[in-house]
Amino acid sequence: MILKLLPRLGNVRYGLCGFGLLIVSYALFFFDPVEIIKSAKLKFVEGSFAYQLWQKPPVKVYINVYIFNVTNADRFLSGQDDKLNVVEIGPYVYWEELENTNCTFYSNDTVTYVPRRKLHFELKSSVGNPETDRIIIPNLPLLGFSSMLKNSPMFVNLVFNSLVNYLDSQPLLDLTVKEFLWGYDDRLVKMASNVLPTWINFAKFGLLDRMLDEGTNVVRMTVPSNKQKLRPYSIDQFNGSPILHQWVKNDERPQMNKCSLNASSEGLLFPRHLTTDMNFLIYRKAFCRTFPATYSSTSETPDGYPVFLYKFLPSVFNSSLDDNKCYCPKDGCLPPGLSDISPCYYNIPVAVSFPHFYGGDPSLMDHVNGLSPDKEKHESTIAVQPDLGIPLAVNIKIQLNLVMKRTTNYGNRVEKFNGLTLPICWLKLEVKGLPKSLNSLLYLCFNLGPVLVKAIVALTASMGFFLVGLTVRRFGKDQQKHHQQQQQQQQQQQLQLTNGSDGRRGCYGDGGDGGDDDGDNDHDDDDDYDGDDGTVESGLITKHKSGQQDSGKWYLPLHIVPTSSVVVVEYSQDYARSR
């Protein structure tokens, strides 16, 4: 369409179009439209793309459960084997459905919400059917209560021991995977819930059931703002408090306690324009504490999108470090590689670690066979697209362990487990794929958008320079043409002055009249100039000859100076005297 219109445009319009296209290309180059699209998409307001990505994530987070199945229960309990033999079974795969409900925005750039989580089993990705697969697993309520009551009075220990014998509770149980994860009838737990309902508020015990029983939690999160000083998407308060009460006393300043929230994140969204010196704290209530995610390297996804890799370093579970000392239980810190989370689980001595005690103290494996820590298999990583602040790959691995204190107060049923750290299971939280909407945004921002912008910039710049150059060239030609036209007009005007009103006036030495000029050669003796065949040069004066006789008539030819519009008439002194 533009090319069709170009012939109709004048030089000025050519120039204006050219300069306009150059301005457009300049604007596209310095004001990246792809960045404008990113900002619009990731603006955190109700109904925006970023809000929908956070409020009800279309990304499926898979929870892979690996269980340590005891294979020598009878031999260990009878004393034939000194160590427990365990075999890892799994994964049993669930995917998490998350929805942040009751969202309310406030003028101080925060939003409050109530997270709701629900797990769905995925049989096709699992190693077996949890309803039929059976495992032998430590009796967590029995062993946990036994370890918890270690420092209780002797009377309490005797009563508990009698109750255990009466109920015939066994330290190792044969259960289905579903019973272990989602709850089974345990007479000890049922009795405890009847006697102490405010402490044990459940009649069945299931590992995932207890971990996901988060209740109703109100979270307040900061949102991106130009005037905001706090890091976007960080947790400002949890249940109305900026501190984690299981680790921090009410009278302690939360910013002075390293085991508080400290602007941690749930890991759904991160700030935009990340730099390599930025690290994060990840918080999830099920794990009872924050986990520092430290920048490790810059990499790419299989689709070629640049990402920052963040890792949970082995030092995360080293309680001897100053950053982790607040996680130490009252009776002393756990060995490196373990972190106590008992305050979140009814004070039962549960601890978290990396799978197979990766990065932990080697002594943790002294009494258990079947563990093989491996960095590639057992370290945790998060891949975040630094420009968008969106996690594209998640691979977090956490192991749950039961820490048995040394005690001999309960007889032979639990004595074999004194001083042991029992690996129970480990979980792998991962994102296997991205939704179509997020893939489309990534493709637009990193594949199609930059190429399209470069092409448009190159095209508009080329057309702009072409039109400007064409304008200059046409202007030059027009000026030259105009100059030539002026020159011709001046020549014609001078001819009229010298040849008469009709452009043919002659100059006669005898002062005769001019006649009609019917051609270049007139031989009719009418006093006109008859051409070259009737002239004799005499300097610049032409003398007319009629045949062989001199007519005596003198003519003055025109002399036009080249490259000039001036007509010069020259004559000799003889001609002047004759006049």
Coordinates of C-alpha atoms in Angstrom, one line a residue:
M1 CA 0.0 0.0 0.0
I2 CA 2.8 2.4 0.9
L3 CA 4.7 1.6 -2.3
K4 CA 1.5 2.4 -4.4
L5 CA 1.2 5.7 -2.7
L6 CA 4.8 6.8 -3.1
P7 CA 4.6 8.0 -6.7
R8 CA 1.8 10.3 -5.7
L9 CA 3.8 11.9 -2.9
G10 CA 6.0 14.9 -3.4
N11 CA 9.6 15.3 -2.2
V12 CA 8.5 16.8 1.1
R13 CA 6.2 13.9 1.8
Y14 CA 8.9 11.5 0.8
G15 CA 11.2 13.2 3.3
L16 CA 8.6 13.3 6.1
C17 CA 7.8 9.6 5.6
G18 CA 11.5 8.7 5.6
F19 CA 12.2 10.7 8.8
G20 CA 9.0 9.2 10.4
L21 CA 10.2 5.7 9.7
L22 CA 13.6 6.4 11.1
I23 CA 12.0 7.8 14.3
V24 CA 9.8 4.6 14.5
S25 CA 12.9 2.4 14.1
Y26 CA 14.7 4.4 16.8
A27 CA 11.8 4.1 19.2
L28 CA 11.5 0.3 18.6
F29 CA 15.2 0.0 19.2
F30 CA 15.4 2.0 22.4
F31 CA 11.9 1.4 23.8
D32 CA 11.7 -2.4 23.4
P33 CA 8.0 -3.4 22.8
V34 CA 8.8 -6.9 24.1
E35 CA 9.7 -5.3 27.5
I36 CA 6.4 -3.4 27.4
I37 CA 4.5 -6.7 26.8
K38 CA 6.4 -8.3 29.7
S39 CA 5.6 -5.5 32.1
A40 CA 1.9 -5.6 31.1
K41 CA 1.7 -9.4 31.5
L42 CA 3.5 -9.5 34.8
K43 CA 1.8 -6.6 36.5
F44 CA 0.3 -8.1 39.7
V45 CA -3.2 -6.8 39.7
E46 CA -6.5 -8.8 40.0
G47 CA -7.2 -10.5 36.7
S48 CA -3.7 -10.1 35.2
F49 CA -1.6 -13.0 33.8
A50 CA 0.7 -12.9 36.8
Y51 CA -2.2 -12.9 39.2
Q52 CA -3.8 -15.9 37.6
L53 CA -0.5 -17.7 37.6
W54 CA -0.3 -17.2 41.3
Q55 CA -3.9 -17.4 42.4
K56 CA -4.6 -20.8 40.8
P57 CA -1.4 -22.0 39.3
P58 CA -1.8 -23.9 36.0
V59 CA 1.5 -25.5 36.7
K60 CA 1.3 -29.0 38.2
V61 CA 3.6 -29.5 41.1
Y62 CA 4.3 -33.3 41.4
I63 CA 5.0 -34.8 44.8
N64 CA 7.0 -38.1 44.4
V65 CA 7.0 -40.2 47.5
Y66 CA 9.9 -42.7 48.1
I67 CA 9.5 -44.9 51.2
F68 CA 12.2 -46.9 53.0
N69 CA 10.8 -50.4 53.4
V70 CA 12.4 -52.4 56.2
T71 CA 13.4 -55.9 54.9
N72 CA 14.9 -57.5 58.1
A73 CA 12.3 -56.6 60.7
D74 CA 12.3 -60.0 62.5
R75 CA 16.1 -60.4 62.5
F76 CA 16.6 -56.9 63.8
L77 CA 14.1 -57.2 66.6
S78 CA 15.4 -60.5 67.6
G79 CA 19.0 -59.2 67.7
Q80 CA 20.3 -61.3 64.9
D81 CA 21.1 -58.2 62.9
D82 CA 22.7 -55.1 64.3
K83 CA 21.5 -52.8 61.6
L84 CA 18.2 -52.2 59.9
N85 CA 18.1 -53.1 56.2
V86 CA 16.0 -50.7 54.1
V87 CA 15.1 -50.7 50.5
E88 CA 13.8 -47.5 48.7
I89 CA 10.4 -48.1 47.1
G90 CA 8.8 -45.5 44.8
P91 CA 7.8 -43.2 43.5
Y92 CA 4.2 -42.9 44.4
V93 CA 3.2 -39.8 42.5
Y94 CA 0.7 -37.2 43.5
W95 CA 0.1 -33.8 41.9
E96 CA -0.8 -30.8 43.9
E97 CA -3.8 -28.6 43.3
L98 CA -3.3 -25.2 44.8
E99 CA -5.7 -22.3 45.1
N100 CA -5.1 -19.1 47.0
T101 CA -8.5 -18.0 48.2
N102 CA -10.0 -15.0 50.0
C103 CA -7.6 -12.6 48.2
T104 CA -7.7 -9.0 49.5
F105 CA -5.5 -6.2 48.2
Y106 CA -4.4 -3.4 50.6
S107 CA -3.2 0.1 49.9
N108 CA 0.2 -0.7 51.5
D109 CA 1.1 -2.9 48.5
T110 CA 0.2 -6.2 50.2
V111 CA -2.4 -8.9 49.6
T112 CA -3.8 -11.4 52.1
Y113 CA -4.9 -14.9 51.1
V114 CA -5.7 -18.4 52.4
P115 CA -3.9 -21.2 50.6
R116 CA -5.8 -24.4 49.9
R117 CA -4.0 -27.5 48.8
K118 CA -5.3 -30.9 47.6
L119 CA -3.3 -33.9 46.3
H120 CA -4.4 -36.2 43.5
F121 CA -2.9 -39.6 42.9
E122 CA -1.4 -40.3 39.5
L123 CA -1.2 -44.1 38.9
K124 CA 0.4 -44.0 35.5
S125 CA 3.5 -42.3 36.9
S126 CA 3.7 -44.4 40.1
V127 CA 5.7 -47.6 40.7
G128 CA 2.6 -49.4 42.0
N129 CA -0.9 -49.2 43.5
P130 CA -0.7 -47.7 47.0
E131 CA -3.9 -49.5 48.0
T132 CA -2.4 -52.9 47.5
D133 CA 1.4 -52.4 47.9
R134 CA 2.5 -53.3 51.4
I135 CA 5.5 -52.0 53.4
I136 CA 7.1 -52.5 56.7
I137 CA 7.7 -49.2 58.4
P138 CA 8.7 -47.9 61.9
N139 CA 5.7 -47.2 64.1
L140 CA 6.0 -43.4 64.3
P141 CA 3.5 -42.8 67.1
L142 CA 5.0 -45.4 69.4
L143 CA 8.7 -44.6 68.7
G144 CA 8.0 -40.9 68.6
F145 CA 6.1 -40.8 71.9
S146 CA 8.8 -43.0 73.5
S147 CA 11.6 -40.6 72.4
M148 CA 9.6 -37.6 73.4
L149 CA 9.0 -38.9 76.9
K150 CA 12.7 -39.6 77.5
N151 CA 13.1 -36.9 80.2
S152 CA 9.7 -37.3 81.8
P153 CA 9.4 -38.6 85.4
M154 CA 9.7 -42.3 86.0
F155 CA 6.0 -42.6 86.9
V156 CA 5.0 -41.3 83.4
N157 CA 7.4 -43.7 81.8
L158 CA 6.0 -46.7 83.7
V159 CA 2.4 -45.8 82.8
F160 CA 3.3 -45.3 79.2
N161 CA 5.2 -48.6 79.1
S162 CA 2.3 -50.4 80.7
L163 CA -0.1 -48.9 78.1
V164 CA 2.1 -50.0 75.2
N165 CA 2.2 -53.5 76.5
Y166 CA -1.5 -53.6 77.1
L167 CA -2.2 -52.3 73.6
D168 CA 0.4 -54.6 72.1
S169 CA 1.9 -51.8 70.0
Q170 CA 4.7 -53.0 67.9
P171 CA 7.7 -50.8 66.8
L172 CA 7.5 -52.0 63.2
L173 CA 4.2 -52.1 61.3
D174 CA 3.0 -53.9 58.2
L175 CA 0.8 -51.4 56.3
T176 CA -0.3 -50.6 52.8
V177 CA 1.3 -47.5 51.2
K178 CA -2.1 -45.7 51.3
E179 CA -2.5 -46.5 55.1
F180 CA 1.0 -45.2 55.8
L181 CA 0.5 -42.0 53.9
W182 CA -3.2 -41.2 54.6
G183 CA -3.9 -42.7 57.9
Y184 CA -4.5 -46.0 59.7
D185 CA -6.2 -47.0 62.9
D186 CA -3.7 -47.0 65.7
R187 CA -5.0 -47.7 69.2
L188 CA -2.3 -45.7 70.8
V189 CA -3.1 -42.7 68.7
K190 CA -6.9 -43.1 69.3
M191 CA -6.4 -43.3 73.1
A192 CA -4.1 -40.3 73.1
S193 CA -6.7 -38.3 71.1
N194 CA -9.4 -39.2 73.7
V195 CA -7.2 -38.3 76.7
L196 CA -5.5 -35.2 75.2
P197 CA -7.8 -33.9 72.5
T198 CA -6.2 -30.5 72.4
W199 CA -2.8 -32.0 71.7
I200 CA -3.7 -35.0 69.5
N201 CA -6.6 -33.8 67.5
F202 CA -6.8 -36.7 65.1
A203 CA -7.8 -40.4 65.5
K204 CA -5.8 -41.8 62.5
F205 CA -2.2 -41.2 61.8
G206 CA -1.0 -40.8 58.2
L207 CA 2.3 -39.1 57.2
L208 CA 1.0 -37.0 54.3
D209 CA -2.3 -36.4 56.0
R210 CA -0.4 -34.8 58.9
M211 CA 1.9 -32.8 56.7
L212 CA -0.8 -31.4 54.6
D213 CA -3.1 -30.7 57.5
E214 CA -2.3 -27.0 57.4
G215 CA -5.6 -25.8 58.7
T216 CA -6.7 -22.3 57.9
N217 CA -3.6 -20.0 57.5
V218 CA -3.8 -16.4 56.5
V219 CA -0.8 -15.2 54.6
R220 CA 0.1 -11.6 53.8
M221 CA 2.4 -11.1 50.9
T222 CA 4.0 -8.0 49.4
V223 CA 3.2 -7.2 45.8
P224 CA 5.4 -5.3 43.2
S225 CA 5.2 -1.5 43.4
N226 CA 7.4 1.4 42.3
K227 CA 7.4 2.9 45.8
Q228 CA 7.8 -0.4 47.6
K229 CA 11.0 -1.0 49.6
L230 CA 10.4 -4.7 50.5
R231 CA 11.2 -7.5 48.1
P232 CA 8.1 -8.4 45.9
Y233 CA 6.4 -11.7 46.5
S234 CA 7.9 -12.1 50.0
I235 CA 5.8 -13.2 52.9
D236 CA 5.2 -10.3 55.2
Q237 CA 3.1 -12.1 57.8
F238 CA 1.9 -15.6 58.5
N239 CA -1.3 -15.9 60.6
G240 CA -1.0 -12.3 61.6
S241 CA 2.7 -12.4 62.7
P242 CA 6.0 -11.6 61.0
I243 CA 7.7 -14.4 63.0
L244 CA 7.5 -18.2 63.2
H245 CA 6.4 -18.8 66.8
Q246 CA 7.7 -22.3 66.9
W247 CA 11.3 -20.9 66.7
V248 CA 11.0 -17.4 67.9
K249 CA 9.8 -16.0 71.2
N250 CA 7.2 -13.3 71.1
D251 CA 9.6 -10.7 72.7
E252 CA 12.3 -11.2 70.1
R253 CA 12.7 -8.8 67.2
P254 CA 11.9 -10.9 64.1
Q255 CA 14.6 -9.2 62.0
M256 CA 17.2 -10.2 64.5
N257 CA 16.2 -13.9 64.4
K258 CA 17.5 -15.8 61.5
C259 CA 14.9 -18.6 61.9
S260 CA 12.0 -16.2 61.3
L261 CA 10.3 -15.5 57.9
N262 CA 12.8 -12.8 56.9
A263 CA 11.1 -11.9 53.7
S264 CA 10.9 -15.6 52.5
S265 CA 8.9 -16.7 49.5
E266 CA 6.5 -19.5 48.7
G267 CA 8.4 -20.0 45.4
L268 CA 5.4 -19.4 43.1
L269 CA 6.8 -16.0 41.8
F270 CA 10.0 -14.1 42.2
P271 CA 11.0 -10.5 41.6
R272 CA 11.8 -9.5 38.0
H273 CA 15.3 -8.7 36.7
L274 CA 17.2 -11.0 39.1
T275 CA 20.9 -10.6 39.5
T276 CA 23.4 -13.3 40.5
D277 CA 24.0 -11.8 43.9
M278 CA 20.3 -12.3 44.9
N279 CA 19.4 -15.3 47.1
F280 CA 16.1 -16.3 48.5
L281 CA 14.4 -18.0 51.5
I282 CA 11.7 -20.6 50.6
Y283 CA 9.0 -21.3 53.1
R284 CA 6.5 -24.1 53.3
K285 CA 4.5 -24.8 56.4
A286 CA 4.8 -28.6 55.9
F287 CA 8.6 -28.3 56.4
C288 CA 8.2 -26.0 59.4
R289 CA 11.1 -23.7 58.5
T290 CA 12.7 -21.6 55.7
F291 CA 15.3 -23.0 53.3
P292 CA 17.9 -20.7 51.8
A293 CA 18.1 -21.0 48.0
T294 CA 21.6 -19.9 46.9
Y295 CA 22.5 -18.9 43.4
S296 CA 24.7 -21.6 41.8
S297 CA 25.0 -20.9 38.0
T298 CA 23.4 -19.7 34.9
S299 CA 22.0 -22.2 32.5
E300 CA 19.3 -22.9 29.9
T301 CA 16.2 -25.0 29.8
P302 CA 15.8 -27.7 27.0
D303 CA 13.9 -25.1 25.0
G304 CA 16.8 -22.6 25.2
Y305 CA 15.4 -20.1 27.8
P306 CA 18.0 -18.6 30.1
V307 CA 17.6 -19.5 33.8
F308 CA 19.4 -18.9 37.1
L309 CA 19.9 -22.1 39.0
Y310 CA 19.4 -22.0 42.8
K311 CA 20.4 -24.8 45.1
F312 CA 19.9 -25.9 48.7
L313 CA 23.5 -26.2 49.9
P314 CA 24.4 -29.1 52.4
S315 CA 25.0 -26.4 55.0
V316 CA 21.2 -25.8 55.1
F317 CA 20.9 -28.7 57.6
N318 CA 24.1 -27.9 59.6
S319 CA 22.8 -26.8 63.0
S320 CA 26.3 -25.8 64.2
L321 CA 26.2 -22.7 62.0
D322 CA 25.1 -19.5 63.4
D323 CA 22.3 -19.2 60.8
N324 CA 20.8 -22.5 62.0
K325 CA 21.4 -22.6 65.7
C326 CA 17.9 -21.4 66.4
Y327 CA 16.7 -24.7 65.0
C328 CA 18.5 -26.7 67.7
P329 CA 16.2 -28.5 70.2
K330 CA 16.5 -27.8 73.9
D331 CA 18.6 -30.9 74.6
G332 CA 21.2 -30.1 72.0
C333 CA 21.8 -29.7 68.3
L334 CA 21.4 -32.6 65.9
P335 CA 24.3 -33.9 63.9
P336 CA 25.2 -32.0 60.7
G337 CA 22.7 -33.0 58.0
L338 CA 19.7 -33.0 60.2
S339 CA 17.3 -30.2 61.1
D340 CA 14.7 -30.5 63.9
I341 CA 11.0 -29.8 63.0
S342 CA 9.4 -31.4 66.0
P343 CA 7.7 -28.1 67.1
C344 CA 5.4 -28.5 64.1
Y345 CA 4.6 -32.1 64.7
Y346 CA 3.3 -32.5 68.3
N347 CA 6.9 -32.4 69.6
I348 CA 7.6 -35.9 68.2
P349 CA 11.3 -35.9 67.3
V350 CA 11.0 -35.6 63.6
A351 CA 13.9 -34.1 61.6
V352 CA 14.4 -33.3 57.9
S353 CA 17.5 -33.9 55.8
F354 CA 18.5 -34.4 52.2
P355 CA 17.6 -37.9 50.8
H356 CA 19.9 -40.7 52.0
F357 CA 21.5 -38.2 54.3
Y358 CA 23.3 -36.6 51.4
G359 CA 25.7 -34.0 52.7
G360 CA 25.2 -35.1 56.3
D361 CA 27.4 -36.6 59.0
P362 CA 28.6 -40.1 57.9
S363 CA 27.6 -41.4 61.3
L364 CA 24.0 -41.1 60.4
M365 CA 24.4 -44.2 58.2
D366 CA 26.2 -46.3 60.8
H367 CA 23.1 -48.2 61.9
V368 CA 21.2 -48.4 58.6
N369 CA 22.0 -50.4 55.5
G370 CA 20.7 -49.6 52.0
L371 CA 21.4 -45.8 51.8
S372 CA 23.4 -44.4 48.9
P373 CA 23.7 -40.6 48.9
D374 CA 24.2 -39.2 45.4
K375 CA 24.6 -35.5 44.5
E376 CA 23.0 -35.8 41.1
K377 CA 20.0 -37.7 42.5
H378 CA 19.5 -36.0 45.9
E379 CA 20.4 -32.3 45.7
S380 CA 17.7 -29.7 45.3
T381 CA 17.5 -27.1 42.6
I382 CA 15.2 -24.3 41.4
A383 CA 15.5 -22.8 37.9
V384 CA 14.1 -19.3 37.7
Q385 CA 13.9 -17.2 34.5
P386 CA 15.7 -14.1 35.8
D387 CA 14.0 -11.5 33.5
L388 CA 10.5 -12.7 34.3
G389 CA 11.0 -14.0 37.8
I390 CA 9.0 -17.2 37.0
P391 CA 10.3 -20.6 38.1
L392 CA 10.5 -22.9 35.1
A393 CA 11.8 -26.0 36.8
V394 CA 11.6 -27.1 40.4
N395 CA 13.3 -30.1 41.9
I396 CA 13.2 -30.0 45.7
K397 CA 14.0 -33.1 47.7
I398 CA 13.4 -33.5 51.5
Q399 CA 13.7 -36.6 53.6
L400 CA 11.8 -37.2 56.9
N401 CA 13.5 -39.0 59.7
L402 CA 12.6 -40.1 63.2
V403 CA 15.3 -39.3 65.7
M404 CA 15.4 -41.7 68.6
K405 CA 16.9 -40.5 71.9
R406 CA 18.9 -42.9 74.0
T407 CA 16.7 -44.4 76.7
T408 CA 16.2 -47.8 78.4
N409 CA 13.0 -46.9 80.3
Y410 CA 10.5 -48.8 78.1
G411 CA 11.7 -52.4 78.0
N412 CA 12.7 -54.5 75.0
R413 CA 10.1 -53.2 72.6
V414 CA 11.9 -50.0 71.7
E415 CA 15.3 -50.6 73.2
K416 CA 16.7 -51.7 69.9
F417 CA 16.0 -48.3 68.4
N418 CA 17.8 -46.2 71.1
G419 CA 20.1 -43.6 69.5
L420 CA 19.1 -44.4 66.0
T421 CA 18.1 -41.9 63.3
L422 CA 15.5 -43.8 61.2
P423 CA 14.9 -42.7 57.6
I424 CA 11.2 -42.9 57.0
C425 CA 10.6 -41.5 53.5
W426 CA 11.7 -38.7 51.2
L427 CA 9.7 -36.4 48.9
K428 CA 10.6 -34.9 45.6
L429 CA 8.6 -31.8 44.6
E430 CA 9.1 -31.2 40.9
V431 CA 7.5 -29.3 37.9
K432 CA 7.6 -31.6 34.9
G433 CA 6.1 -29.3 32.3
L434 CA 4.7 -25.8 31.8
P435 CA 1.2 -24.8 30.7
K436 CA 0.4 -23.6 27.3
S437 CA -0.1 -20.0 28.4
L438 CA 3.3 -19.8 30.0
N439 CA 5.0 -21.4 27.1
S440 CA 3.3 -18.9 24.8
L441 CA 4.6 -16.0 26.9
L442 CA 8.1 -17.5 26.9
Y443 CA 8.1 -18.0 23.2
L444 CA 6.9 -14.5 22.5
C445 CA 9.5 -12.9 24.9
F446 CA 12.5 -14.9 23.9
N447 CA 11.9 -16.3 20.4
L448 CA 9.4 -14.5 18.3
G449 CA 9.4 -11.1 19.9
P450 CA 13.1 -10.2 19.6
V451 CA 13.4 -11.5 16.0
L452 CA 10.2 -9.7 15.0
V453 CA 11.4 -6.4 16.6
K454 CA 14.8 -6.6 14.9
A455 CA 13.1 -7.3 11.6
I456 CA 10.8 -4.4 12.0
V457 CA 13.6 -2.1 13.1
A458 CA 15.7 -3.1 10.1
L459 CA 12.8 -2.8 7.7
T460 CA 11.7 0.6 8.9
A461 CA 15.2 1.9 9.1
S462 CA 16.0 0.7 5.6
M463 CA 12.8 2.3 4.2
G464 CA 13.5 5.4 6.1
F465 CA 17.0 5.8 4.7
F466 CA 15.8 4.9 1.3
L467 CA 13.1 7.5 1.3
V468 CA 15.4 10.2 2.7
G469 CA 18.0 9.3 0.1
L470 CA 15.4 9.3 -2.6
T471 CA 14.2 12.7 -1.4
V472 CA 17.7 14.2 -1.6
R473 CA 18.3 12.7 -5.0
R474 CA 15.0 13.9 -6.4
F475 CA 15.5 17.3 -4.9
G476 CA 18.9 17.6 -6.5
K477 CA 17.5 16.5 -9.9
D478 CA 14.7 19.0 -9.6
Q479 CA 17.1 21.8 -8.7
Q480 CA 19.3 20.9 -11.7
K481 CA 16.2 20.7 -14.0
H482 CA 14.9 24.0 -12.7
H483 CA 18.3 25.6 -13.3
Q484 CA 18.4 24.3 -16.8
Q485 CA 14.9 25.6 -17.4
Q486 CA 15.9 29.1 -16.1
Q487 CA 18.9 29.0 -18.3
Q488 CA 16.8 28.2 -21.4
Q489 CA 14.3 30.9 -20.5
Q490 CA 17.0 33.5 -20.2
Q491 CA 18.5 32.4 -23.5
Q492 CA 15.2 32.7 -25.2
Q493 CA 14.6 36.1 -23.7
Q494 CA 18.0 37.3 -24.9
L495 CA 17.3 36.0 -28.4
Q496 CA 14.1 38.0 -28.5
L497 CA 16.0 41.1 -27.5
T498 CA 18.6 40.6 -30.3
N499 CA 16.4 39.2 -33.1
G500 CA 13.3 41.2 -32.6
S501 CA 9.9 40.7 -31.0
D502 CA 9.5 37.5 -33.0
G503 CA 12.9 36.3 -32.0
R504 CA 14.5 37.0 -35.5
R505 CA 15.7 40.6 -35.5
G506 CA 18.8 41.2 -37.7
C507 CA 21.6 43.8 -37.5
Y508 CA 22.5 45.5 -40.7
G509 CA 25.5 47.6 -41.4
D510 CA 23.5 50.0 -43.6
G511 CA 20.6 50.4 -41.2
G512 CA 18.2 48.6 -43.5
D513 CA 14.9 47.0 -42.4
G514 CA 14.6 43.5 -41.3
G515 CA 12.5 41.1 -43.4
D516 CA 10.8 37.8 -43.0
D517 CA 13.1 34.9 -42.3
D518 CA 11.7 31.8 -44.0
G519 CA 14.8 29.7 -43.3
D520 CA 18.4 29.6 -42.4
N521 CA 19.5 30.5 -46.0
D522 CA 17.6 33.3 -47.9
H523 CA 18.9 34.2 -51.3
D524 CA 16.0 36.3 -52.6
D525 CA 17.9 39.6 -52.1
D526 CA 15.4 40.8 -49.5
D527 CA 18.2 42.0 -47.2
D528 CA 17.9 39.0 -45.0
Y529 CA 20.8 36.9 -43.9
D530 CA 21.2 34.0 -46.5
G531 CA 23.4 31.6 -44.5
D532 CA 26.9 30.3 -44.7
D533 CA 27.0 30.1 -48.4
G534 CA 26.6 33.9 -48.6
T535 CA 28.9 35.1 -45.9
V536 CA 32.5 36.1 -45.6
E537 CA 34.0 36.2 -42.2
S538 CA 35.6 39.4 -41.2
G539 CA 36.5 39.0 -37.6
L540 CA 33.2 38.8 -35.9
I541 CA 31.4 40.7 -38.7
T542 CA 29.8 38.7 -41.5
K543 CA 29.7 40.3 -44.9
H544 CA 27.0 39.1 -47.3
K545 CA 27.9 38.2 -50.8
S546 CA 25.5 37.8 -53.7
G547 CA 27.1 35.4 -56.1
Q548 CA 30.6 36.6 -56.7
Q549 CA 29.9 40.2 -55.9
D550 CA 30.0 41.9 -52.6
S551 CA 26.6 43.1 -51.6
G552 CA 28.1 45.6 -49.1
K553 CA 25.8 44.5 -46.4
W554 CA 27.2 43.5 -43.0
Y555 CA 25.6 41.1 -40.5
L556 CA 26.4 40.6 -36.8
P557 CA 26.1 36.9 -35.7
L558 CA 25.1 36.1 -32.1
H559 CA 27.8 34.9 -29.8
I560 CA 26.5 33.0 -26.8
V561 CA 28.9 32.4 -23.9
P562 CA 28.8 28.7 -22.9
T563 CA 27.4 27.9 -19.4
S564 CA 26.0 31.4 -19.2
S565 CA 22.6 32.9 -19.9
V566 CA 24.1 36.1 -21.3
V567 CA 24.1 36.8 -25.1
V568 CA 27.2 38.8 -26.0
V569 CA 27.1 40.9 -29.2
E570 CA 30.5 41.8 -30.5
Y571 CA 31.3 44.0 -33.5
S572 CA 34.5 45.4 -35.0
Q573 CA 35.6 49.0 -35.1
D574 CA 34.9 49.1 -38.9
Y575 CA 31.3 48.2 -38.2
A576 CA 31.1 50.8 -35.5
R577 CA 32.4 53.4 -37.9
S578 CA 30.0 52.4 -40.6
R579 CA 27.2 52.9 -38.1

